[in-house]
XYZ file of C-alpha atoms in Angstrom:
279
model
C -0.731 -0.117 28.356
C 0.898 3.248 27.631
C 4.396 3.054 26.144
C 7.367 4.528 27.992
C 8.753 6.214 24.850
C 9.390 9.952 25.042
C 7.262 10.804 22.012
C 4.555 9.391 19.802
C 3.347 10.379 16.339
C 0.667 9.288 13.906
C 0.702 8.557 10.203
C -2.374 8.540 7.965
C -2.341 7.046 4.440
C -5.454 8.134 2.555
C -5.808 5.734 -0.359
C -8.443 5.213 -3.010
C -9.721 1.950 -1.518
C -9.037 2.370 2.197
C -7.535 4.728 4.779
C -4.785 3.408 7.051
C -3.544 5.002 10.265
C -0.855 4.080 12.788
C 0.401 5.496 16.066
C 4.086 4.808 16.698
C 6.765 5.644 19.242
C 9.912 7.587 18.390
C 11.692 4.211 18.475
C 9.458 2.953 15.669
C 7.234 0.650 17.717
C 3.621 0.496 16.573
C 1.173 1.155 19.414
C -2.084 1.270 17.454
C -3.401 0.835 13.923
C -6.641 0.975 11.960
C -7.970 0.431 8.440
C -11.324 1.698 7.194
C -12.852 1.610 3.689
C -12.676 4.856 1.742
C -16.136 6.317 1.216
C -17.710 9.749 1.222
C -15.501 12.654 2.212
C -11.797 11.923 2.601
C -11.571 14.250 5.613
C -14.150 12.218 7.533
C -12.430 8.916 6.697
C -9.029 10.263 7.759
C -10.417 11.504 11.059
C -12.196 8.188 11.680
C -9.059 6.146 10.943
C -6.850 8.334 13.126
C -9.337 8.203 16.007
C -9.520 4.408 15.777
C -5.714 4.093 15.769
C -5.474 6.342 18.835
C -8.123 4.233 20.589
C -6.183 1.085 19.715
C -3.032 2.671 21.180
C -4.881 3.946 24.272
C -3.592 7.429 23.512
C -5.100 10.899 22.971
C -4.772 13.327 20.075
C -3.072 15.961 22.258
C -0.279 13.488 23.089
C 0.924 13.352 19.481
C 4.203 15.010 18.525
C 2.939 15.318 14.969
C 0.741 13.798 12.274
C 2.188 12.705 8.934
C -0.081 12.415 5.915
C 0.418 10.562 2.646
C -1.552 8.864 -0.125
C -3.950 9.952 -2.849
C -5.836 12.398 -0.589
C -3.060 13.341 1.847
C -4.108 16.992 1.742
C -7.431 15.996 3.361
C -5.933 14.837 6.687
C -7.066 17.247 9.442
C -4.260 18.742 11.561
C -1.473 17.119 9.541
C 1.913 18.594 10.438
C 3.733 17.185 7.407
C 2.709 15.672 4.064
C 4.925 13.460 1.921
C 4.361 11.620 -1.335
C 3.297 7.994 -1.328
C 6.586 6.738 -2.769
C 8.652 8.632 -0.179
C 6.517 7.365 2.699
C 6.801 3.756 1.507
C 10.571 4.150 1.073
C 10.880 5.473 4.627
C 8.691 2.763 6.096
C 10.442 -0.032 4.209
C 13.920 1.207 5.068
C 13.040 1.355 8.761
C 12.279 -2.372 8.652
C 15.104 -3.569 6.381
C 17.953 -1.029 6.730
C 19.414 -1.753 3.276
C 19.048 -0.791 -0.373
C 16.208 -2.493 -2.216
C 13.770 -2.518 -5.092
C 10.513 -1.731 -3.326
C 7.273 -2.667 -5.094
C 4.260 -0.874 -3.655
C 1.115 -2.683 -4.810
C -1.768 -0.680 -3.439
C -5.336 -0.154 -4.489
C -4.551 2.511 -7.059
C -1.308 2.799 -8.944
C 1.444 0.216 -8.239
C 4.973 1.593 -8.267
C 8.504 0.278 -8.370
C 10.603 2.422 -6.021
C 14.394 2.270 -5.937
C 15.690 2.805 -2.381
C 19.427 3.358 -1.845
C 21.606 2.282 1.077
C 20.821 5.523 2.929
C 17.081 4.989 2.649
C 16.539 7.577 -0.083
C 14.073 7.127 -2.885
C 16.349 7.521 -5.897
C 14.090 6.247 -8.665
C 10.478 5.369 -9.370
C 8.373 3.832 -12.115
C 4.605 3.707 -12.360
C 2.042 2.109 -14.640
C 0.539 3.536 -17.761
C -2.662 5.316 -16.810
C -5.076 2.785 -18.296
C -3.595 -0.050 -16.192
C -4.104 1.611 -12.779
C -6.998 0.870 -10.440
C -5.712 -2.479 -9.217
C -7.779 -2.464 -6.040
C -10.971 -1.420 -7.782
C -10.469 -4.155 -10.379
C -10.033 -6.844 -7.704
C -13.079 -5.576 -5.793
C -15.140 -5.605 -9.004
C -13.964 -9.127 -9.795
C -14.739 -10.442 -6.315
C -18.258 -9.018 -6.467
C -19.015 -10.690 -9.798
C -17.490 -13.965 -8.594
C -19.776 -13.753 -5.538
C -17.070 -13.806 -2.867
C -15.675 -11.319 -0.402
C -12.557 -9.573 -1.669
C -10.411 -11.431 0.850
C -11.756 -14.760 -0.478
C -10.673 -14.095 -4.059
C -7.220 -15.484 -3.369
C -8.644 -18.700 -1.915
C -10.968 -19.098 -4.894
C -8.037 -18.682 -7.308
C -5.995 -21.310 -5.478
C -8.689 -23.891 -6.226
C -8.126 -23.473 -9.990
C -4.746 -25.186 -9.891
C -2.900 -23.877 -12.942
C -5.977 -23.485 -15.165
C -6.544 -19.736 -15.488
C -9.066 -17.962 -17.682
C -7.553 -15.329 -19.988
C -7.846 -11.840 -18.467
C -5.951 -8.919 -20.001
C -3.320 -6.962 -18.125
C -3.418 -3.912 -20.378
C -6.439 -1.922 -19.219
C -8.452 -2.085 -15.987
C -11.765 -1.274 -17.690
C -11.155 -3.781 -20.476
C -10.059 -6.422 -17.949
C -13.281 -5.943 -15.966
C -15.301 -6.511 -19.139
C -13.297 -9.661 -19.798
C -14.253 -11.039 -16.385
C -17.911 -10.851 -17.396
C -17.191 -12.328 -20.817
C -15.274 -15.294 -19.383
C -18.163 -16.052 -17.002
C -20.668 -15.831 -19.858
C -18.527 -18.232 -21.887
C -18.675 -20.807 -19.094
C -15.318 -20.444 -17.327
C -15.489 -21.472 -13.695
C -15.296 -18.868 -10.957
C -12.000 -20.420 -9.868
C -10.496 -20.071 -13.361
C -11.600 -16.447 -13.622
C -10.282 -15.633 -10.142
C -6.873 -17.040 -11.066
C -6.952 -15.069 -14.314
C -7.563 -11.867 -12.336
C -4.689 -12.591 -9.954
C -2.316 -13.248 -12.850
C -3.532 -10.125 -14.627
C -2.373 -7.970 -11.713
C 0.955 -9.815 -11.478
C 1.558 -9.265 -15.189
C 0.868 -5.527 -14.848
C 3.437 -5.243 -12.061
C 5.962 -7.316 -13.985
C 5.649 -4.984 -16.983
C 7.088 -2.175 -14.851
C 10.483 -3.927 -15.125
C 13.864 -3.021 -13.657
C 13.734 -5.338 -10.652
C 17.050 -5.822 -8.887
C 17.561 -7.933 -5.776
C 16.503 -7.674 -3.089
C 12.889 -7.105 -4.127
C 10.602 -6.124 -1.250
C 6.800 -5.778 -1.366
C 4.531 -3.272 0.402
C 0.894 -2.248 0.029
C -2.606 -3.538 0.607
C -2.624 -6.065 -2.238
C 0.250 -7.879 -0.524
C -1.810 -7.919 2.686
C -5.086 -9.227 1.244
C -4.104 -10.973 -2.011
C -0.870 -12.942 -1.458
C -1.706 -14.961 -4.567
C -0.609 -11.943 -6.622
C 2.869 -12.285 -5.141
C 2.975 -16.022 -5.852
C 1.942 -15.332 -9.438
C 4.556 -12.589 -9.737
C 7.260 -14.952 -8.479
C 6.115 -17.677 -10.850
C 6.034 -15.393 -13.898
C 9.306 -13.597 -13.170
C 11.517 -16.043 -11.278
C 12.085 -13.297 -8.710
C 12.398 -14.062 -5.011
C 10.135 -11.630 -3.160
C 9.932 -10.748 0.510
C 7.030 -8.895 2.104
C 7.329 -6.228 4.780
C 5.602 -6.740 8.152
C 2.012 -5.486 7.937
C 2.565 -4.277 4.351
C -0.713 -2.359 4.179
C 0.614 0.054 6.842
C 4.008 0.783 5.232
C 2.930 4.184 3.874
C 1.249 5.290 7.101
C 4.287 4.112 9.064
C 6.638 6.129 6.853
C 4.415 9.188 7.222
C 4.523 8.836 11.019
C 8.333 8.684 10.885
C 8.265 11.870 8.823
C 6.151 13.534 11.525
C 9.055 13.013 13.920
C 11.566 14.213 11.346
C 9.524 17.349 10.814
C 10.226 18.240 14.433
C 13.945 17.592 14.164
C 14.971 18.861 10.749
C 16.098 22.316 9.795
C 12.957 23.872 8.250
C 15.053 25.176 5.352
C 16.126 21.601 4.620
C 12.733 20.003 5.163
C 11.360 20.546 1.673
C 14.449 18.995 0.087
C 14.241 15.928 2.301
C 10.553 15.424 1.618
C 11.157 15.696 -2.106
C 14.084 13.292 -2.175
C 12.963 10.883 0.521
C 16.128 11.259 2.602
C 16.056 9.727 6.052
C 17.240 11.611 9.076
């Protein structure tokens, strides 16, 4: 049923593994959402995801106050009224849900980041991985294919290994993928290799360092591979909490920015987008 809010906006997060879109009210209530795999032209995927989210919300394109775009290919979102970086959009989305300072860990399909969010919701610091360790989503998809399971079943397969993981490097995505094949050739079970892959990702995130409580998780890996979070907690001793629908955090933050774009002084807009300030 249509929402009684005075305005609605959309956010589109164009990632390397999938495109996420949400339609929200100006009160921050999600009316519709969609996720589609990234393939072919980014523009087509963004349009498809936005159309699906509007259908889910039972709304039309001409009802939108604005469209916020973020992610690897944010410049490919048709009719976007504002674009913001991935770290700023995740900071905005996370702060809307938690309303306090935090260490936000965005574990998406590409390049995981540690984002420091202050008590006003601003992104005040950020750390990313060394280039050779990125491609988390692609690595997990590759591993699932060679272990003959769907990507969403990788976590379940790993759980069956108990605590007996095969050795998989955390240093380089390409090297780690080769190690998956080597471990299988050497006779490791699929369960052992799956657990090794999960721990490999957790170790890469842990190497980013600088975690201060509270530590909050966003991103698609948290949505589809919760075993990574369990491994991260086990390796670090950290207590983690996950945002609601973590795969949509970036799209949600971009939609909030679409509202802000209407309200802010245009001369101030660029500063806010760069610093992640919330209005």
